[in-house]
CSV table of C-alpha atoms and ligand atoms in Angstrom, one decimal:
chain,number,residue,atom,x,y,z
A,1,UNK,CA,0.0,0.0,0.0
A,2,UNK,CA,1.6,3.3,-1.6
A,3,UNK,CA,1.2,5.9,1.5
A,4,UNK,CA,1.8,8.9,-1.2
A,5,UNK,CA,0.3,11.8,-0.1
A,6,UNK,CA,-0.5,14.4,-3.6
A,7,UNK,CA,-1.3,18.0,-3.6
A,8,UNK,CA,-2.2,19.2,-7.0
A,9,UNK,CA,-1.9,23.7,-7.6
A,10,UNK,CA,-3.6,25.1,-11.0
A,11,UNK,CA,-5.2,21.4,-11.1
A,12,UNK,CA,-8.4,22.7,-12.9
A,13,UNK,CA,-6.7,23.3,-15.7
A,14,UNK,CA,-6.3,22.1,-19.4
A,15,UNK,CA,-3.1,19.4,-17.4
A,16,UNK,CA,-4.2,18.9,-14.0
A,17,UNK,CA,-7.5,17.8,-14.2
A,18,UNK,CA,-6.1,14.6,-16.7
A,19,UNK,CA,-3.5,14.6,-14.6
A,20,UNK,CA,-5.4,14.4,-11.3
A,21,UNK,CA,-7.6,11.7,-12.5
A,22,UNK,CA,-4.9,9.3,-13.0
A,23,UNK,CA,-3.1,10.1,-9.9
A,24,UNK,CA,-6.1,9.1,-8.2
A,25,UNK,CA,-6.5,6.2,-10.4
A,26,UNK,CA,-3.0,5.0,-8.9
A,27,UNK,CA,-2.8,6.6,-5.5
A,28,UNK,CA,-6.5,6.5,-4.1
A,29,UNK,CA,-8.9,9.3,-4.5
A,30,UNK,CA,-8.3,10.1,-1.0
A,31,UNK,CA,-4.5,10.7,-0.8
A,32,UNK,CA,-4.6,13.6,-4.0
A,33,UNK,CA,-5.7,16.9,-2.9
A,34,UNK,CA,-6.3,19.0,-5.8
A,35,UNK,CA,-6.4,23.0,-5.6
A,36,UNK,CA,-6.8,25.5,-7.8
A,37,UNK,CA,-7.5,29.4,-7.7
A,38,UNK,CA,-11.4,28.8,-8.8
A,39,UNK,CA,-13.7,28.4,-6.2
A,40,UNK,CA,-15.6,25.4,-7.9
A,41,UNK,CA,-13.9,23.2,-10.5
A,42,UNK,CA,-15.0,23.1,-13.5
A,43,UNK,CA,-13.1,20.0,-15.3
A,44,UNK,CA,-11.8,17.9,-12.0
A,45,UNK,CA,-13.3,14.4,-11.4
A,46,UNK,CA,-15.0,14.2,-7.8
A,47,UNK,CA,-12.7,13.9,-5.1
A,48,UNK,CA,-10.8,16.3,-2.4
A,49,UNK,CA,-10.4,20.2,-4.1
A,50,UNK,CA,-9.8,23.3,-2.0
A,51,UNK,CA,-9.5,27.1,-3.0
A,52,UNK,CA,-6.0,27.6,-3.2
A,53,UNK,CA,-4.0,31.0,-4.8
A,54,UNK,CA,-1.1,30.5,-4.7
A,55,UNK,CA,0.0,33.9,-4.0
A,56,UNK,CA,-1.2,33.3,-1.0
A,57,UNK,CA,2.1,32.1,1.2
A,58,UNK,CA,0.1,31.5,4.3
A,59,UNK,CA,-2.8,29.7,3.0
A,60,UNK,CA,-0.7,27.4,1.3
A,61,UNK,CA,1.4,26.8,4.3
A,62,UNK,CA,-1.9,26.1,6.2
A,63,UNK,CA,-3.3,23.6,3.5
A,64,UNK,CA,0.2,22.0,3.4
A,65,UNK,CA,0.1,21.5,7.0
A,66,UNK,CA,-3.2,19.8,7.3
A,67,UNK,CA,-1.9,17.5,3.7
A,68,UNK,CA,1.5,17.0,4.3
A,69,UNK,CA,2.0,16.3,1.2
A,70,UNK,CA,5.2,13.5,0.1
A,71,UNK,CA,4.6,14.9,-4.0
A,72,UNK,CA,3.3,18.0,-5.0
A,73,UNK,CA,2.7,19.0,-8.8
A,74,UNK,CA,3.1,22.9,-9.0
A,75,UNK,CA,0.7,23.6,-12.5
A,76,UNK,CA,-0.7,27.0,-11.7
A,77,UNK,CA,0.3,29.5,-14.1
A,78,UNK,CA,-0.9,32.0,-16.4
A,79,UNK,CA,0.3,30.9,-20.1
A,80,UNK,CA,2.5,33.0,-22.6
A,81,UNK,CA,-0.5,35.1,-24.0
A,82,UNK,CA,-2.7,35.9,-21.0
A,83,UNK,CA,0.8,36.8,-19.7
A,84,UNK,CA,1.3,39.4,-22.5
A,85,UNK,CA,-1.8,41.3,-21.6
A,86,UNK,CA,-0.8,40.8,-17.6
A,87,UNK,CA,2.7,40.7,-16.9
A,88,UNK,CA,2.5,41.8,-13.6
A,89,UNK,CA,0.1,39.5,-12.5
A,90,UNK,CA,1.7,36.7,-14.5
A,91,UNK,CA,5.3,37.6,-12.6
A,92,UNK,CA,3.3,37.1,-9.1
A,93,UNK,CA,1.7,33.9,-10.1
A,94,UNK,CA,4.4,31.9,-12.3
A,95,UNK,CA,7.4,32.9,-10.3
A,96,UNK,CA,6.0,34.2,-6.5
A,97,UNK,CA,3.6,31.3,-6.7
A,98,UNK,CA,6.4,28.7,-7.3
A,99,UNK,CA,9.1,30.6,-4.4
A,100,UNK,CA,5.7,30.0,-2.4
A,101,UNK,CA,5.5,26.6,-2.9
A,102,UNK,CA,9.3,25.8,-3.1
A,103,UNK,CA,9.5,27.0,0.2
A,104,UNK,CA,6.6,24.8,1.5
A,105,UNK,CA,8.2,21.9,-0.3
A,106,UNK,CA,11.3,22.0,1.8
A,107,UNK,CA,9.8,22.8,4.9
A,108,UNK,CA,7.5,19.1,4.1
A,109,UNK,CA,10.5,17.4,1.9
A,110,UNK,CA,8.0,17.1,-0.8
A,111,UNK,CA,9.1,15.7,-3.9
A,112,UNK,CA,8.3,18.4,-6.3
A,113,UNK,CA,7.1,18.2,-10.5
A,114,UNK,CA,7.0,21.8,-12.0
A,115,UNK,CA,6.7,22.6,-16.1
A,116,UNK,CA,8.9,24.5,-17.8
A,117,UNK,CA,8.1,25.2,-21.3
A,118,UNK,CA,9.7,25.3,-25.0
A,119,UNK,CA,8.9,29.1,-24.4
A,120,UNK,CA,11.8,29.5,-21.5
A,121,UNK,CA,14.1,29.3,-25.3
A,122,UNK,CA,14.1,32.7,-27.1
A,123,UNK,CA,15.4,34.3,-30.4
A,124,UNK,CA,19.3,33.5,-30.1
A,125,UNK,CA,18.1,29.6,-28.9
A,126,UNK,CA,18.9,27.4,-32.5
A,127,UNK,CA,15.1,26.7,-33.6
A,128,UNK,CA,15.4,23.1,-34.9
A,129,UNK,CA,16.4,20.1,-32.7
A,130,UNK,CA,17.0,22.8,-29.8
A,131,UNK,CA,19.8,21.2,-27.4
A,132,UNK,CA,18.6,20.9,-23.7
A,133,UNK,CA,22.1,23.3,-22.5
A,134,UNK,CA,21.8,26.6,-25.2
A,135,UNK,CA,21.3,30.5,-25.7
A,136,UNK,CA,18.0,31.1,-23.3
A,137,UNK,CA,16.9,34.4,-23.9
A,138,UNK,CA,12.7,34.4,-23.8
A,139,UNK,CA,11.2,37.9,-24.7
A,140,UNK,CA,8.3,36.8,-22.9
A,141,UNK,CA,7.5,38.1,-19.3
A,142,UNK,CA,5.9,33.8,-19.1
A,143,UNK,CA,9.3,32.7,-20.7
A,144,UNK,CA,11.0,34.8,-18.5
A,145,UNK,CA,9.1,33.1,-15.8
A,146,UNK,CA,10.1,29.8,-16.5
A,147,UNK,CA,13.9,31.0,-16.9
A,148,UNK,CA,13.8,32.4,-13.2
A,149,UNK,CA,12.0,29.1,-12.1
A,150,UNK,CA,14.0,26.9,-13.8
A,151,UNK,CA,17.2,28.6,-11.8
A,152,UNK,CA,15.0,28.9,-8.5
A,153,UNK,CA,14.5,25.0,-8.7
A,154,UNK,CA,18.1,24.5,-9.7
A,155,UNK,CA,18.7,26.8,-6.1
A,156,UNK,CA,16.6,24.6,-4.3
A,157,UNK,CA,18.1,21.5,-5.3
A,158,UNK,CA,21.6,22.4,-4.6
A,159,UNK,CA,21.6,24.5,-1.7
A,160,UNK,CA,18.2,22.8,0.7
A,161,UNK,CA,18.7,18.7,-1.5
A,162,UNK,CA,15.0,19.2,-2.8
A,163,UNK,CA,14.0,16.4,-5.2
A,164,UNK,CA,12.6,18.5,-7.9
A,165,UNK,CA,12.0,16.9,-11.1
A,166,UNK,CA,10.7,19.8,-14.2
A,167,UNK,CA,10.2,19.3,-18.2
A,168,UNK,CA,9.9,21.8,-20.9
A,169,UNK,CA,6.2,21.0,-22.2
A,170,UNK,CA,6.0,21.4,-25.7
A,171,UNK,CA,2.3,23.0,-26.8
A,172,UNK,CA,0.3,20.0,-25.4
A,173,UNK,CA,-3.0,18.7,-27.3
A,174,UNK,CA,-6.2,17.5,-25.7
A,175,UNK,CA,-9.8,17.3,-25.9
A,176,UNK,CA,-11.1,16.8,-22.0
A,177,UNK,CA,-10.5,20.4,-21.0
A,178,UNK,CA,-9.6,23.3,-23.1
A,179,UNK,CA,-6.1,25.4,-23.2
A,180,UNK,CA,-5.6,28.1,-21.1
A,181,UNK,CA,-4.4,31.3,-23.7
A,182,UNK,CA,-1.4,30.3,-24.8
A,183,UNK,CA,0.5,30.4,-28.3
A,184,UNK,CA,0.2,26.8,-29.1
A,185,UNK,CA,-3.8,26.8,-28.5
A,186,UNK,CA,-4.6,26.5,-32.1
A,187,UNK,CA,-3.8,23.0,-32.3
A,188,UNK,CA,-6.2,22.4,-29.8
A,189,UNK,CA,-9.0,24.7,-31.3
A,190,UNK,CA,-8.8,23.9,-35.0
A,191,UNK,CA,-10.0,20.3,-34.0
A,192,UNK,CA,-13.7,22.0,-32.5
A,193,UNK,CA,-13.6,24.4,-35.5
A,194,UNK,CA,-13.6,21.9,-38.0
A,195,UNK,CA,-16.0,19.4,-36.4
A,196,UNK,CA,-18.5,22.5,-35.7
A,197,UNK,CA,-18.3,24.7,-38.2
A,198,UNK,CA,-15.9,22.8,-41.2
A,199,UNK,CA,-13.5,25.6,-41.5
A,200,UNK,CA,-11.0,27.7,-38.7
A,201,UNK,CA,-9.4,31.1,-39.0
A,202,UNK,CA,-6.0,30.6,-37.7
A,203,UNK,CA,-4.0,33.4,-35.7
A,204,UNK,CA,-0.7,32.0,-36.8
A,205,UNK,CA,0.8,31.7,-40.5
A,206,UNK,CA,0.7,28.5,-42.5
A,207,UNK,CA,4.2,27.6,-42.3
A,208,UNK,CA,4.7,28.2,-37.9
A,209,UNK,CA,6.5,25.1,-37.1
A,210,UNK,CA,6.2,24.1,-33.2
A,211,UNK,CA,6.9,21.1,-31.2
A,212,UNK,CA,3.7,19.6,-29.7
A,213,UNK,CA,2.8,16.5,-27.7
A,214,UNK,CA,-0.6,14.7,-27.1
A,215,UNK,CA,-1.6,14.9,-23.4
A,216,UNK,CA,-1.9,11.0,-23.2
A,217,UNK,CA,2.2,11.0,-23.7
A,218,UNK,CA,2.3,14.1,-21.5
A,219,UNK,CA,1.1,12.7,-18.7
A,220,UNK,CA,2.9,9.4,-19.0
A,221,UNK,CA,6.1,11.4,-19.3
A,222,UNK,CA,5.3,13.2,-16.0
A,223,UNK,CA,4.6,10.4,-13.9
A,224,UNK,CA,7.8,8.7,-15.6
A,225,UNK,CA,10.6,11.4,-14.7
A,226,UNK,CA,8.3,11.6,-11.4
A,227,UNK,CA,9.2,8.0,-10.6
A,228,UNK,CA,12.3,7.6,-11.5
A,229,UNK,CA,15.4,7.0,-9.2
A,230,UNK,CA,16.9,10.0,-8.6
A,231,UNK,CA,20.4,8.7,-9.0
A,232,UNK,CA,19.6,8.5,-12.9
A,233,UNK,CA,18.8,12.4,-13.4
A,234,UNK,CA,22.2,14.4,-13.4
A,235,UNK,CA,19.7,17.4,-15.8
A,236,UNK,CA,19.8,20.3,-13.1
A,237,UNK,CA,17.4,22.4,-15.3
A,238,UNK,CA,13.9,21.2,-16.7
A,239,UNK,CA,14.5,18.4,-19.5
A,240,UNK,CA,13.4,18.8,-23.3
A,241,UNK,CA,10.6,17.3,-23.7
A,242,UNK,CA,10.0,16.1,-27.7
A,243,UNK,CA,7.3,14.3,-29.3
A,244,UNK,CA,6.3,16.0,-32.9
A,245,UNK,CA,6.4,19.0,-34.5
A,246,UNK,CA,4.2,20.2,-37.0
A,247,UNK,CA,2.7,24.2,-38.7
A,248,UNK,CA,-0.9,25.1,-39.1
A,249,UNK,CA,-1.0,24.1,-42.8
A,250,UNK,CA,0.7,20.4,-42.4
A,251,UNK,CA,-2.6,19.8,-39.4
A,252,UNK,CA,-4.9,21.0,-41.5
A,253,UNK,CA,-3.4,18.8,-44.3
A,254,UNK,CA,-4.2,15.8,-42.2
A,255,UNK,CA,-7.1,17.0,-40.9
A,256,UNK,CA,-8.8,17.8,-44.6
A,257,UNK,CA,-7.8,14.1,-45.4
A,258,UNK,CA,-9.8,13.0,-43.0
A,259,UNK,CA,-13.2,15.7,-43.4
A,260,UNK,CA,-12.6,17.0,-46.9
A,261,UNK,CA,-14.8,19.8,-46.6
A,262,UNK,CA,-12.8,21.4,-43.9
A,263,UNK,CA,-11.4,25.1,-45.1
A,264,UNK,CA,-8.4,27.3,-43.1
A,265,UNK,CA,-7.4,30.6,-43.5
A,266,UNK,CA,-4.9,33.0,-41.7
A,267,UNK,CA,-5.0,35.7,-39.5
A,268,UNK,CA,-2.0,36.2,-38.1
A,269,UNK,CA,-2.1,38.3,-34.3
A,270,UNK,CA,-0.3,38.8,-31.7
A,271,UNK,CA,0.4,35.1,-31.0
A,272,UNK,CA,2.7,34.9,-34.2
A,273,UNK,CA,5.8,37.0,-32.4
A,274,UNK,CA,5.6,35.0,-29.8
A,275,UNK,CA,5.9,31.7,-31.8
A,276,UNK,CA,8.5,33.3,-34.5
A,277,UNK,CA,10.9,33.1,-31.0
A,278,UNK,CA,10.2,29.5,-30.1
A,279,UNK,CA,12.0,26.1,-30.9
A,280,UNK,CA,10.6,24.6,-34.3
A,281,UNK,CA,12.4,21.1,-32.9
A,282,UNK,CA,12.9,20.2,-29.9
A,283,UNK,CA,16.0,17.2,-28.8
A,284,UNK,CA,15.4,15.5,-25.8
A,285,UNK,CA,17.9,13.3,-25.6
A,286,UNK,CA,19.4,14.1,-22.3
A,287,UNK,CA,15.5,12.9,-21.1
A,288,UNK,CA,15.8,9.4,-23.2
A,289,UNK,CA,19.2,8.5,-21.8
A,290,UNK,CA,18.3,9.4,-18.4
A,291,UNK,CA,15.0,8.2,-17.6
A,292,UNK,CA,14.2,6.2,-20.9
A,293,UNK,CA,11.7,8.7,-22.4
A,294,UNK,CA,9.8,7.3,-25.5
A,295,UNK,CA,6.7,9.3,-27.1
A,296,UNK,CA,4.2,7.2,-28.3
A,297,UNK,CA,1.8,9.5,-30.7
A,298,UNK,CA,2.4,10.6,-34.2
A,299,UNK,CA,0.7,13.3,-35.9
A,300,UNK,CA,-1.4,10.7,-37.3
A,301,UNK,CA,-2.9,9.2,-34.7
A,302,UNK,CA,-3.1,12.4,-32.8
A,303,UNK,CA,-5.5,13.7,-35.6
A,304,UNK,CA,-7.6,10.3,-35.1
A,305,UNK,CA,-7.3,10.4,-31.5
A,306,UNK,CA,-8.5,14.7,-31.3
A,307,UNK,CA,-11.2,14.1,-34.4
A,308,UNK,CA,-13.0,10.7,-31.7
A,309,UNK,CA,-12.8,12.4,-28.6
A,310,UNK,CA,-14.0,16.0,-30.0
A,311,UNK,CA,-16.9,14.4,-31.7
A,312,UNK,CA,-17.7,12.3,-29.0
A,313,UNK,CA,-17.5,15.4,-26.6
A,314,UNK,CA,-19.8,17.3,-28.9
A,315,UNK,CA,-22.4,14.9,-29.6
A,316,UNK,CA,-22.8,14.1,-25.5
A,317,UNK,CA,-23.3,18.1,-25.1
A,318,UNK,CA,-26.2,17.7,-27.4
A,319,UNK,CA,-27.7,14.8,-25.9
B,401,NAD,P1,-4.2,26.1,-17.6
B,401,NAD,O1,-4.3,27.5,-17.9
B,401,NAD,O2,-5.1,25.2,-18.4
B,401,NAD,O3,-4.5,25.9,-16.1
B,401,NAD,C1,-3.9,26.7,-15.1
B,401,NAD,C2,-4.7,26.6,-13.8
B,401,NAD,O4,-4.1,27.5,-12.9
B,401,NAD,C3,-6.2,27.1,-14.1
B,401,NAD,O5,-7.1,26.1,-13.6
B,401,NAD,C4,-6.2,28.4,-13.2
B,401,NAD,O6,-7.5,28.6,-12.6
B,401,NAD,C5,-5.1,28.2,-12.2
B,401,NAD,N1,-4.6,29.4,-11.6
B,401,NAD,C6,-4.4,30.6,-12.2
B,401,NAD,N2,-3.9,31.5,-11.3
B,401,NAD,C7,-3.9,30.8,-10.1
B,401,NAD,C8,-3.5,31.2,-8.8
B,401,NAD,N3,-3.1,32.5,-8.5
B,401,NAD,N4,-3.5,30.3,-7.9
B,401,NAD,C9,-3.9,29.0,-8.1
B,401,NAD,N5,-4.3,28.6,-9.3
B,401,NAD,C10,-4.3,29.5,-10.3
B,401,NAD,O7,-2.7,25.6,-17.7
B,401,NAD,P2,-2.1,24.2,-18.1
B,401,NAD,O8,-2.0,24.2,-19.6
B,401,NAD,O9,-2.8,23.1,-17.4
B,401,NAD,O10,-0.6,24.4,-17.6
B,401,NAD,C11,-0.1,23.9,-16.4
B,401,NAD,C12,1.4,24.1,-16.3
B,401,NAD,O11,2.0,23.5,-17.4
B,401,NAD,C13,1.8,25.6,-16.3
B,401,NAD,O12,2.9,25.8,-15.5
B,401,NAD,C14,2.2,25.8,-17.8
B,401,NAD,O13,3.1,26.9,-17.9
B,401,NAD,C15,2.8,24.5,-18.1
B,401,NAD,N6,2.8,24.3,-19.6
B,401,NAD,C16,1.6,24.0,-20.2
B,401,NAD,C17,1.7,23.8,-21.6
B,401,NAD,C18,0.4,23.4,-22.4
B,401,NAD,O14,0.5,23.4,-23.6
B,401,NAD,N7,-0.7,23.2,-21.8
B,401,NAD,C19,2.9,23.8,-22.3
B,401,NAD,C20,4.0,24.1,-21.6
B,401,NAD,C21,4.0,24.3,-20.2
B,402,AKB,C1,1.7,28.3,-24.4
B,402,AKB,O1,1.5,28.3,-25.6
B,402,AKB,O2,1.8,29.3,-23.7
B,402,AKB,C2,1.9,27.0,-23.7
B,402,AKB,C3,3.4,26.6,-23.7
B,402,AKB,C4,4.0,26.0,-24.9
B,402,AKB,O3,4.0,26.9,-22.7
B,402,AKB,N1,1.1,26.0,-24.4
């Protein structure tokens, strides 16, 4: 019997309430406490939730005290566009909220997962195949974020012996709960688009090449570098995290062979400067030789995979 004690942040999110799910699934719905800034969830299975911002030092100390929690998994954030239009209150959250719980995770020797993200790389990072040690210079106040956290984890580690385990997400893809504002979102969105209305207006060009990653390999990724022996990971900072990479055009390629009908065009906004300074590839091989990562969805079945669960999500809303 696994006495794991889990406390979820940001857990009502597009990740965490997956993510939650299956941590219940393999640690008991009783010993995962998920939180999250909302006062009701709107995407978490039933189980323990409380109202948690994590801004908020002393609540958090409090609702650690009562858990006392062995893992934690740090997922509240505000994502590279929101943080755009709120960079102070993106600053507070992504990089106060994670000194928060960094310092309630040595306090409690909790084993700690926080994301990074392939937007901590910048415009002097090399775009394809992107090495895990490189130029990191993000020119977003969210890649910024995850530069200062990767560093503060990297603190943590060496100077307090924190186990803290991180991975640069690529734009992750998923149909249970929807994307938060970020710069990869369109891969997400063009799959309701199409099924609903047969054609999507994209905010990025045709040719926007980004690293992506079902959530299904995502997930199984996290709990991996989460289990294993800490002996095996000598990566200080986050690991590259790679599954595909694909633009606009090349989905909606796969996604017109598949519902011929379907029709794209291009809008390009804000979003697009943000992309033009991210990795096109990503190589993770530091996180296969280390702690064996393999991804296990292609583009192909990802478009089969998003096109099922979409339709099957759409049809049970009009039931
Ligand atoms: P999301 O936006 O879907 O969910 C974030 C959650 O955080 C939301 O439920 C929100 O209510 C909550 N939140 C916001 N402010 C809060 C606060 N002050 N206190 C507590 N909760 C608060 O995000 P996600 O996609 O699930 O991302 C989770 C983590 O993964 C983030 O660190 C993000 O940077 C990282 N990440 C995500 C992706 C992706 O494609 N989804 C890619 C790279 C990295
Ligand atoms: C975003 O687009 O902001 C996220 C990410 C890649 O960090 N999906």
């Amino acid at each position: 019997m696994s006495m794991e004690r889990i406390l979820l942040t940001g857990a009502d999110g597009q990740i965490g309430s997956e993510l939650t799910a299956r941590l219940r699934e393999r640690f008991g719905t009783d010993a995962v406490l998920a939180t999250d800034l909302r006062e009701k969830p709107e995407h978490l299975p039933e189980g323990p939730f409380a109202r948690l911002d994590v801004t908020d030092a002393a609540a958090m100390q409090r609702l650690f005290a009562q858990h006392r929690p062995t893992q934690v998994y740090h997922l509240a954030s505000l994502l590279s566009a929101t943080g755009e239009r709120k960079p102070q209150l993106a600053w507070d959250v992504n990089v106060g909220g994670l000194l928060n719980v960094l310092e309630c995770c040595r306090e409690h020797s909790s084993r700690l997962f926080w994301p990074s993200s392939i937007a901590v790389f910048g415009p002097g990072t090399p775009r394809d195949h992107t090495p895990q040690q490189t130029i990191i210079d993000p020119m977003t106040v969210y890649g910024i974020g995850k530069l200062a956290g990767e560093r503060w984890c990297a603190y943590y580690q060496t100077k307090h012996g924190l186990d803290i385990r991180g991975l640069r997400y690529p734009g992750l893809i998923s149909y249970a709960t929807p994307p938060g504002g970020g710069t990869t979102d369109y891969a997400v969105a063009i799959f309701f688009a199409a099924l609903r209305e047969g054609r999507y207006t994209c905010y990025l060009k045709p040719d926007t090449r980004m690293p992506m990653m079902y959530m299904e390999d995502a997930i199984r990724g996290t709990l991996e570098v989460m289990d294993a022996s800490r002996e095996a990971l000598s990566t200080m900072e986050a690991y590259n995290f790679g599954a595909i990479d694909f633009t606009p055009a090349e989905l909606a390629a796969r996604i017109r062979e598949r519902l011929p009908d379907f029709t794209i065009d291009y809008a390009p906004d804000e979003r697009q400067a943000i992309a033009d300074t991210w990795p096109r590839s990503i190589d993770d091989s530091a996180a296969r030789a280390e702690w064996g990562w393999r991804p296990q969805y292609g583009l192909e079945q990802l478009v089969d995979t998003m096109l099922a669960g979409v339709k099957a999500g759409l049809a049970e809303a009009e039931a």
